[in-house]
mmCIF file of C-alpha atoms and ligand atoms in Angstrom:
data_model
loop_
_atom_site.group_PDB
_atom_site.id
_atom_site.type_symbol
_atom_site.label_atom_id
_atom_site.label_comp_id
_atom_site.label_asym_id
_atom_site.label_seq_id
_atom_site.Cartn_x
_atom_site.Cartn_y
_atom_site.Cartn_z
ATOM 1 C CA MET Z 1 8.177 10.022 0.409
ATOM 2 C CA THR Z 2 4.976 8.397 -0.642
ATOM 3 C CA THR Z 3 2.233 10.923 -2.734
ATOM 4 C CA GLN Z 4 -0.911 10.791 -0.134
ATOM 5 C CA PRO Z 5 -3.252 9.686 -2.190
ATOM 6 C CA VAL Z 6 -6.328 10.796 -4.037
ATOM 7 C CA LEU Z 7 -9.040 8.243 -3.016
ATOM 8 C CA GLU Z 8 -8.319 5.666 -0.056
ATOM 9 C CA ALA Z 9 -11.150 2.278 0.594
ATOM 10 C CA ARG Z 10 -10.381 0.440 3.326
ATOM 11 C CA ASP Z 11 -11.680 -2.819 4.347
ATOM 12 C CA VAL Z 12 -15.358 -1.577 3.159
ATOM 13 C CA ASP Z 13 -18.560 -3.594 2.986
ATOM 14 C CA VAL Z 14 -21.799 -2.012 0.971
ATOM 15 C CA VAL Z 15 -25.337 -3.730 2.173
ATOM 16 C CA ARG Z 16 -28.708 -3.038 0.702
ATOM 17 C CA ASP Z 17 -32.326 -3.947 1.716
ATOM 18 C CA GLY Z 18 -30.179 -6.073 3.598
ATOM 19 C CA THR Z 19 -28.112 -7.915 0.855
ATOM 20 C CA PRO Z 20 -24.002 -7.292 0.333
ATOM 21 C CA ILE Z 21 -22.990 -5.514 -2.403
ATOM 22 C CA LEU Z 22 -19.619 -4.879 -0.923
ATOM 23 C CA SER Z 23 -17.503 -6.965 0.775
ATOM 24 C CA GLU Z 24 -14.333 -5.982 2.462
ATOM 25 C CA VAL Z 25 -12.612 -4.142 -0.160
ATOM 26 C CA SER Z 26 -10.089 -1.869 -0.219
ATOM 27 C CA LEU Z 27 -8.357 0.767 -2.548
ATOM 28 C CA THR Z 28 -5.320 3.067 -2.917
ATOM 29 C CA VAL Z 29 -5.178 5.393 -6.029
ATOM 30 C CA ARG Z 30 -2.341 7.909 -5.984
ATOM 31 C CA PRO Z 31 -2.029 11.056 -8.441
ATOM 32 C CA GLY Z 32 -0.974 10.269 -11.992
ATOM 33 C CA GLU Z 33 -2.727 6.814 -11.433
ATOM 34 C CA HIS Z 34 -4.754 5.262 -13.709
ATOM 35 C CA TRP Z 35 -7.178 2.300 -12.888
ATOM 36 C CA ALA Z 36 -10.006 0.113 -14.098
ATOM 37 C CA LEU Z 37 -12.380 -1.718 -12.675
ATOM 38 C CA LEU Z 38 -13.461 -4.870 -14.101
ATOM 39 C CA GLY Z 39 -15.632 -6.965 -13.459
ATOM 40 C CA PRO Z 40 -18.910 -9.186 -14.789
ATOM 41 C CA ASN Z 41 -22.616 -7.087 -14.460
ATOM 42 C CA GLY Z 42 -23.543 -7.319 -11.473
ATOM 43 C CA ALA Z 43 -19.894 -7.327 -9.506
ATOM 44 C CA GLY Z 44 -20.130 -4.134 -7.435
ATOM 45 C CA LYS Z 45 -17.958 -1.764 -10.017
ATOM 46 C CA THR Z 46 -20.776 1.011 -10.459
ATOM 47 C CA THR Z 47 -21.833 1.243 -6.501
ATOM 48 C CA LEU Z 48 -17.731 1.193 -5.878
ATOM 49 C CA LEU Z 49 -17.574 4.429 -8.282
ATOM 50 C CA GLY Z 50 -20.571 6.310 -6.572
ATOM 51 C CA LEU Z 51 -18.363 5.258 -3.157
ATOM 52 C CA LEU Z 52 -15.727 6.807 -4.541
ATOM 53 C CA GLY Z 53 -17.583 10.041 -6.105
ATOM 54 C CA ALA Z 54 -18.814 10.397 -2.427
ATOM 55 C CA LEU Z 55 -22.604 9.726 -3.302
ATOM 56 C CA THR Z 56 -23.107 7.309 -1.325
ATOM 57 C CA HIS Z 57 -21.419 5.975 2.084
ATOM 58 C CA PRO Z 58 -20.420 2.019 3.371
ATOM 59 C CA THR Z 59 -22.032 0.082 5.148
ATOM 60 C CA ARG Z 60 -18.919 -0.924 7.217
ATOM 61 C CA GLY Z 61 -15.787 0.788 6.495
ATOM 62 C CA THR Z 62 -13.774 3.710 5.666
ATOM 63 C CA VAL Z 63 -13.660 6.249 2.556
ATOM 64 C CA GLU Z 64 -10.913 8.930 2.491
ATOM 65 C CA VAL Z 65 -11.782 10.752 -1.387
ATOM 66 C CA LEU Z 66 -8.922 13.980 -1.726
ATOM 67 C CA GLY Z 67 -8.299 13.775 1.923
ATOM 68 C CA HIS Z 68 -11.726 14.059 3.116
ATOM 69 C CA ARG Z 69 -13.050 10.548 5.568
ATOM 70 C CA LEU Z 70 -16.734 9.984 4.245
ATOM 71 C CA GLY Z 71 -19.510 10.915 6.815
ATOM 72 C CA ARG Z 72 -17.014 13.684 8.024
ATOM 73 C CA VAL Z 73 -18.065 16.190 5.005
ATOM 74 C CA ASP Z 74 -20.151 17.173 3.028
ATOM 75 C CA LEU Z 75 -20.624 14.975 0.062
ATOM 76 C CA ARG Z 76 -21.803 18.049 -2.144
ATOM 77 C CA GLN Z 77 -19.395 20.189 -1.742
ATOM 78 C CA LEU Z 78 -16.587 16.931 -2.441
ATOM 79 C CA ARG Z 79 -18.286 16.304 -5.316
ATOM 80 C CA SER Z 80 -17.662 19.256 -6.862
ATOM 81 C CA TYR Z 81 -14.002 18.463 -6.912
ATOM 82 C CA VAL Z 82 -14.029 15.145 -8.547
ATOM 83 C CA GLY Z 83 -15.317 14.836 -12.058
ATOM 84 C CA HIS Z 84 -17.817 12.295 -12.033
ATOM 85 C CA VAL Z 85 -18.296 10.999 -15.638
ATOM 86 C CA ASN Z 86 -22.571 9.312 -15.927
ATOM 87 C CA PRO Z 87 -23.221 8.703 -19.659
ATOM 88 C CA ARG Z 88 -27.272 7.949 -18.254
ATOM 89 C CA HIS Z 89 -26.550 12.855 -18.618
ATOM 90 C CA ASP Z 90 -30.584 13.850 -18.501
ATOM 91 C CA LEU Z 91 -29.450 16.814 -20.110
ATOM 92 C CA ARG Z 92 -33.438 18.641 -21.136
ATOM 93 C CA SER Z 93 -32.453 21.012 -23.500
ATOM 94 C CA ALA Z 94 -30.669 22.029 -27.009
ATOM 95 C CA LEU Z 95 -27.163 23.246 -25.142
ATOM 96 C CA THR Z 96 -23.984 23.673 -27.523
ATOM 97 C CA VAL Z 97 -21.304 21.833 -27.042
ATOM 98 C CA ARG Z 98 -19.773 24.358 -25.326
ATOM 99 C CA ASP Z 99 -22.065 25.067 -23.209
ATOM 100 C CA VAL Z 100 -22.188 21.934 -21.578
ATOM 101 C CA VAL Z 101 -18.338 22.313 -20.892
ATOM 102 C CA LEU Z 102 -19.192 25.181 -19.222
ATOM 103 C CA THR Z 103 -22.332 23.702 -16.775
ATOM 104 C CA GLY Z 104 -19.110 22.657 -15.191
ATOM 105 C CA ALA Z 105 -17.951 25.029 -13.946
ATOM 106 C CA THR Z 106 -21.196 25.831 -12.236
ATOM 107 C CA ASN Z 107 -21.772 21.641 -11.522
ATOM 108 C CA THR Z 108 -25.549 22.115 -12.648
ATOM 109 C CA LEU Z 109 -27.258 19.866 -15.367
ATOM 110 C CA GLU Z 110 -28.728 23.046 -17.322
ATOM 111 C CA ARG Z 111 -26.718 26.372 -18.367
ATOM 112 C CA VAL Z 112 -27.250 29.565 -14.078
ATOM 113 C CA PRO Z 113 -29.797 31.553 -15.975
ATOM 114 C CA ARG Z 114 -27.781 34.721 -15.623
ATOM 115 C CA TRP Z 115 -24.200 33.767 -14.785
ATOM 116 C CA THR Z 116 -21.682 34.351 -17.575
ATOM 117 C CA PRO Z 117 -18.353 32.428 -17.393
ATOM 118 C CA ALA Z 118 -15.517 34.371 -16.150
ATOM 119 C CA PRO Z 119 -13.034 35.007 -19.369
ATOM 120 C CA GLU Z 120 -10.380 32.833 -17.753
ATOM 121 C CA GLN Z 121 -13.340 29.908 -17.503
ATOM 122 C CA ALA Z 122 -13.779 30.029 -20.725
ATOM 123 C CA ALA Z 123 -11.266 30.265 -22.039
ATOM 124 C CA GLN Z 124 -10.954 26.929 -19.894
ATOM 125 C CA ALA Z 125 -14.567 25.390 -22.404
ATOM 126 C CA ASP Z 126 -12.615 26.235 -25.451
ATOM 127 C CA HIS Z 127 -9.229 24.532 -24.268
ATOM 128 C CA LEU Z 128 -10.965 21.338 -23.375
ATOM 129 C CA VAL Z 129 -13.459 21.294 -26.108
ATOM 130 C CA ASP Z 130 -9.465 21.208 -28.411
ATOM 131 C CA LEU Z 131 -7.912 18.714 -26.165
ATOM 132 C CA LEU Z 132 -11.271 16.240 -26.495
ATOM 133 C CA GLY Z 133 -11.312 16.356 -30.072
ATOM 134 C CA LEU Z 134 -15.260 18.875 -30.242
ATOM 135 C CA ARG Z 135 -13.218 22.102 -31.705
ATOM 136 C CA ASP Z 136 -15.378 21.923 -35.347
ATOM 137 C CA ARG Z 137 -18.242 21.035 -32.457
ATOM 138 C CA ARG Z 138 -17.767 23.546 -30.560
ATOM 139 C CA ALA Z 139 -21.774 24.680 -31.582
ATOM 140 C CA ALA Z 140 -23.239 21.538 -32.457
ATOM 141 C CA ARG Z 141 -26.530 21.062 -30.462
ATOM 142 C CA TRP Z 142 -26.869 18.218 -27.846
ATOM 143 C CA PRO Z 143 -29.365 16.833 -28.862
ATOM 144 C CA THR Z 144 -27.697 16.024 -32.549
ATOM 145 C CA LEU Z 145 -24.724 15.007 -30.865
ATOM 146 C CA SER Z 146 -23.050 11.263 -31.342
ATOM 147 C CA GLN Z 147 -22.939 9.227 -28.562
ATOM 148 C CA GLY Z 148 -19.030 9.375 -28.994
ATOM 149 C CA GLU Z 149 -19.435 13.284 -28.573
ATOM 150 C CA ARG Z 150 -21.364 12.945 -26.326
ATOM 151 C CA GLY Z 151 -18.811 11.251 -24.225
ATOM 152 C CA ARG Z 152 -16.040 13.220 -25.060
ATOM 153 C CA THR Z 153 -18.216 16.630 -24.399
ATOM 154 C CA LEU Z 154 -19.154 14.879 -20.578
ATOM 155 C CA ILE Z 155 -15.164 13.401 -19.896
ATOM 156 C CA ALA Z 156 -14.705 17.920 -21.118
ATOM 157 C CA ARG Z 157 -17.399 19.289 -19.114
ATOM 158 C CA SER Z 158 -16.058 17.428 -15.744
ATOM 159 C CA LEU Z 159 -12.949 18.531 -16.515
ATOM 160 C CA MET Z 160 -14.482 22.355 -16.085
ATOM 161 C CA PRO Z 161 -13.448 22.510 -12.170
ATOM 162 C CA SER Z 162 -10.133 21.079 -12.945
ATOM 163 C CA PRO Z 163 -9.989 17.984 -10.325
ATOM 164 C CA ARG Z 164 -7.707 15.772 -9.317
ATOM 165 C CA LEU Z 165 -8.948 12.723 -9.243
ATOM 166 C CA LEU Z 166 -11.781 11.578 -12.888
ATOM 167 C CA LEU Z 167 -14.280 9.222 -12.451
ATOM 168 C CA LEU Z 168 -15.546 7.075 -15.285
ATOM 169 C CA ASP Z 169 -18.505 5.342 -15.376
ATOM 170 C CA GLU Z 170 -18.938 2.175 -18.997
ATOM 171 C CA PRO Z 171 -17.887 5.999 -20.690
ATOM 172 C CA ALA Z 172 -17.118 3.431 -23.843
ATOM 173 C CA THR Z 173 -21.083 1.911 -23.768
ATOM 174 C CA GLY Z 174 -22.613 2.492 -26.814
ATOM 175 C CA LEU Z 175 -20.262 3.705 -29.276
ATOM 176 C CA ASP Z 176 -19.280 2.221 -32.639
ATOM 177 C CA VAL Z 177 -14.894 0.704 -33.254
ATOM 178 C CA ALA Z 178 -14.211 4.482 -34.202
ATOM 179 C CA GLY Z 179 -16.564 6.261 -31.428
ATOM 180 C CA ARG Z 180 -14.617 4.085 -28.811
ATOM 181 C CA GLU Z 181 -11.293 4.069 -30.475
ATOM 182 C CA GLN Z 182 -11.943 8.321 -30.628
ATOM 183 C CA LEU Z 183 -12.003 7.995 -27.005
ATOM 184 C CA ILE Z 184 -9.083 6.173 -25.808
ATOM 185 C CA GLU Z 185 -6.700 8.216 -27.767
ATOM 186 C CA ARG Z 186 -8.153 11.276 -26.302
ATOM 187 C CA LEU Z 187 -8.043 9.325 -22.494
ATOM 188 C CA ASP Z 188 -4.845 9.113 -23.521
ATOM 189 C CA THR Z 189 -4.190 12.936 -24.404
ATOM 190 C CA LEU Z 190 -5.707 13.866 -21.020
ATOM 191 C CA GLN Z 191 -3.304 11.926 -19.173
ATOM 192 C CA LEU Z 192 -0.398 13.466 -20.603
ATOM 193 C CA THR Z 193 -1.612 16.406 -21.078
ATOM 194 C CA TYR Z 194 -3.086 16.235 -16.554
ATOM 195 C CA PRO Z 195 -0.365 14.298 -15.208
ATOM 196 C CA LYS Z 196 -1.163 14.558 -11.472
ATOM 197 C CA LEU Z 197 -5.260 13.303 -13.231
ATOM 198 C CA ALA Z 198 -5.839 10.273 -10.983
ATOM 199 C CA SER Z 199 -8.894 7.838 -13.052
ATOM 200 C CA VAL Z 200 -10.755 5.244 -12.180
ATOM 201 C CA LEU Z 201 -12.312 3.488 -15.501
ATOM 202 C CA VAL Z 202 -15.632 0.866 -14.570
ATOM 203 C CA THR Z 203 -16.189 -1.242 -17.797
ATOM 204 C CA HIS Z 204 -16.318 -4.501 -18.570
ATOM 205 C CA HIS Z 205 -14.743 -4.549 -21.783
ATOM 206 C CA LEU Z 206 -10.785 -5.614 -21.651
ATOM 207 C CA GLU Z 207 -10.428 -4.067 -24.747
ATOM 208 C CA GLU Z 208 -12.072 -1.284 -23.924
ATOM 209 C CA LEU Z 209 -8.650 -0.453 -20.932
ATOM 210 C CA PRO Z 210 -6.473 2.769 -23.195
ATOM 211 C CA PRO Z 211 -2.796 1.756 -23.032
ATOM 212 C CA GLY Z 212 -1.803 4.216 -20.075
ATOM 213 C CA THR Z 213 -4.247 2.482 -17.988
ATOM 214 C CA THR Z 214 -1.822 1.755 -14.957
ATOM 215 C CA HIS Z 215 -3.944 -0.791 -12.292
ATOM 216 C CA VAL Z 216 -6.781 -2.614 -12.659
ATOM 217 C CA MET Z 217 -8.907 -4.362 -9.851
ATOM 218 C CA LEU Z 218 -10.879 -7.211 -11.040
ATOM 219 C CA LEU Z 219 -14.752 -7.561 -8.654
ATOM 220 C CA ARG Z 220 -16.379 -10.436 -8.814
ATOM 221 C CA GLU Z 221 -19.198 -10.799 -6.580
ATOM 222 C CA GLY Z 222 -18.449 -7.838 -4.662
ATOM 223 C CA ARG Z 223 -15.284 -9.282 -3.739
ATOM 224 C CA ARG Z 224 -11.780 -7.857 -5.114
ATOM 225 C CA LEU Z 225 -10.540 -10.682 -6.599
ATOM 226 C CA ALA Z 226 -6.929 -8.808 -7.028
ATOM 227 C CA SER Z 227 -6.409 -5.409 -7.396
ATOM 228 C CA GLY Z 228 -2.832 -4.046 -8.779
ATOM 229 C CA PRO Z 229 -0.312 -3.252 -11.861
ATOM 230 C CA ALA Z 230 -2.633 -3.211 -14.641
ATOM 231 C CA ASP Z 231 0.838 -5.641 -16.512
ATOM 232 C CA GLU Z 232 0.567 -8.233 -13.045
ATOM 233 C CA VAL Z 233 -3.173 -8.353 -12.474
ATOM 234 C CA LEU Z 234 -4.004 -8.893 -16.194
ATOM 235 C CA THR Z 235 -3.263 -12.383 -16.088
ATOM 236 C CA SER Z 236 -5.499 -15.124 -18.310
ATOM 237 C CA ASP Z 237 -5.668 -17.100 -15.211
ATOM 238 C CA GLN Z 238 -7.528 -14.192 -13.398
ATOM 239 C CA VAL Z 239 -9.479 -12.937 -16.382
ATOM 240 C CA SER Z 240 -10.461 -16.401 -17.208
ATOM 241 C CA LYS Z 241 -11.404 -16.805 -13.180
ATOM 242 C CA CYS Z 242 -12.800 -13.048 -12.385
ATOM 243 C CA PHE Z 243 -15.716 -13.946 -15.914
ATOM 244 C CA ASP Z 244 -15.559 -16.855 -14.460
ATOM 245 C CA HIS Z 245 -14.642 -18.302 -18.918
ATOM 246 C CA PRO Z 246 -11.831 -20.141 -19.731
ATOM 247 C CA ILE Z 247 -9.948 -16.077 -21.711
ATOM 248 C CA HIS Z 248 -7.326 -16.441 -23.296
ATOM 249 C CA LEU Z 249 -5.819 -12.370 -22.460
ATOM 250 C CA THR Z 250 -2.583 -11.067 -25.200
ATOM 251 C CA ARG Z 251 -1.777 -6.454 -25.556
ATOM 252 C CA THR Z 252 -0.597 -5.509 -27.982
ATOM 253 C CA ASP Z 253 0.537 -1.774 -28.461
ATOM 254 C CA GLY Z 254 0.036 -1.081 -25.041
ATOM 255 C CA ARG Z 255 -4.121 -2.390 -25.798
ATOM 256 C CA TRP Z 256 -5.009 -4.903 -24.476
ATOM 257 C CA ALA Z 257 -7.883 -8.634 -26.269
ATOM 258 C CA VAL Z 258 -9.708 -11.454 -24.910
ATOM 259 C CA THR Z 259 -10.271 -14.190 -27.034
ATOM 260 C CA ALA Z 260 -12.522 -17.800 -24.982
ATOM 261 C CA ARG Z 261 -10.482 -20.889 -25.020
ATOM 262 C CA ARG Z 262 -12.607 -23.191 -26.968
ATOM 263 C CA GLY Z 263 -12.829 -26.150 -25.599
ATOM 264 C CA ALA Z 264 -10.903 -25.404 -22.411
ATOM 265 C CA ARG Z 265 -14.034 -25.838 -20.171
ATOM 266 C CA ARG Z 266 -15.505 -28.974 -21.481
ATOM 267 C CA SER Z 267 -11.444 -29.981 -21.013
ATOM 268 C CA ALA Z 268 -11.687 -29.014 -17.389
ATOM 269 C CA GLY Z 269 -14.437 -30.910 -16.928
HETATM 270 N N1 ATP K 301 -29.845 -0.678 -4.167
HETATM 271 C C1 ATP K 301 -30.495 -1.718 -4.043
HETATM 272 N N2 ATP K 301 -30.663 -2.651 -3.358
HETATM 273 C C2 ATP K 301 -29.803 -4.271 -3.638
HETATM 274 N N3 ATP K 301 -29.822 -4.558 -4.869
HETATM 275 C C3 ATP K 301 -28.410 -3.224 -4.921
HETATM 276 C C4 ATP K 301 -28.736 -2.321 -4.984
HETATM 277 N N4 ATP K 301 -28.159 -1.743 -5.705
HETATM 278 C C5 ATP K 301 -27.100 -2.166 -6.494
HETATM 279 N N5 ATP K 301 -28.093 -3.535 -6.475
HETATM 280 C C6 ATP K 301 -26.955 -4.998 -7.260
HETATM 281 O O1 ATP K 301 -26.086 -4.865 -6.517
HETATM 282 C C7 ATP K 301 -24.982 -5.232 -8.164
HETATM 283 C C8 ATP K 301 -24.238 -4.704 -8.339
HETATM 284 O O2 ATP K 301 -24.782 -4.248 -9.059
HETATM 285 P P1 ATP K 301 -24.071 -2.808 -9.352
HETATM 286 O O3 ATP K 301 -24.467 -1.559 -10.328
HETATM 287 O O4 ATP K 301 -22.454 -1.623 -8.617
HETATM 288 O O5 ATP K 301 -22.814 -3.577 -10.468
HETATM 289 P P2 ATP K 301 -22.057 -3.700 -11.829
HETATM 290 O O6 ATP K 301 -20.307 -4.131 -11.728
HETATM 291 O O7 ATP K 301 -21.831 -2.265 -11.911
HETATM 292 O O8 ATP K 301 -22.920 -3.574 -12.653
HETATM 293 P P3 ATP K 301 -22.659 -3.529 -13.906
HETATM 294 O O9 ATP K 301 -21.539 -4.329 -15.133
HETATM 295 O O10 ATP K 301 -23.722 -5.044 -14.700
HETATM 296 O O11 ATP K 301 -22.914 -2.208 -14.198
HETATM 297 C C9 ATP K 301 -26.180 -6.360 -9.006
HETATM 298 O O12 ATP K 301 -26.830 -7.267 -8.118
HETATM 299 C C10 ATP K 301 -27.015 -5.222 -7.900
HETATM 300 O O13 ATP K 301 -28.546 -5.904 -8.600
#
């Protein structure tokens, strides 16, 4: 018996202003799988994530999110079941870390006036603050947070409604090495704490992939170059093709690292 997919995109095309942005992309994500969408700038990663998060419709093809076909359901309602972490979170007020996490329960940017969390929601917010390593910063205010603390706060926020799917758009952007490593450690803890949670993470950097990444899709110019189990897809040859640059890829202690194959392009040419 196979488990019901959390996400299923079939032969998806996205065309914007007459320009093809995604072409014939298919992807199936099952519970407990942790996917990475990798590809160079402009490959279509964020566009694909927008479809998976029920933010936009495909031009052609079908997308099913949590068993609901886009185009047949209320996107707004569907979105509330998906944890979508967008680093460009446009919060204006100086909420505390705990309050930002609580806005995940109402799915709003700001705290809803006169709304008080139920005791189990408050307990869940505290649990998530701890899980993301923010216990000492729970009363710190948004404008004073480091980029890394903001990112982890937003992940905690996205988990408030206990989603079955977590979407992460370049969560390590702008982080220093320590911030990136803390993030990766917490993502791994999350995967162990919620074994059925599925996730899709967008990045350009293989160094940012958590060791728990199970599957990878390589995208290039809006097309799927390869997809499947991480160790099968992430080969030096395929990654070189994806980024159009000769790359040597290694994996140590579960983490991936790339070095440019110096001179390879010259000798190939
Ligand atoms: N509304 C639009 N109209 C026209 N072109 C668009 C539109 N939205 C995105 N694009 C183009 O589609 C391509 C894919 O964009 P997308 O943001 O999905 O790529 P990406 O892989 O996430 O890139 P990056 O790594 O730079 O964030 C880009 O060339 C972008 O300029």
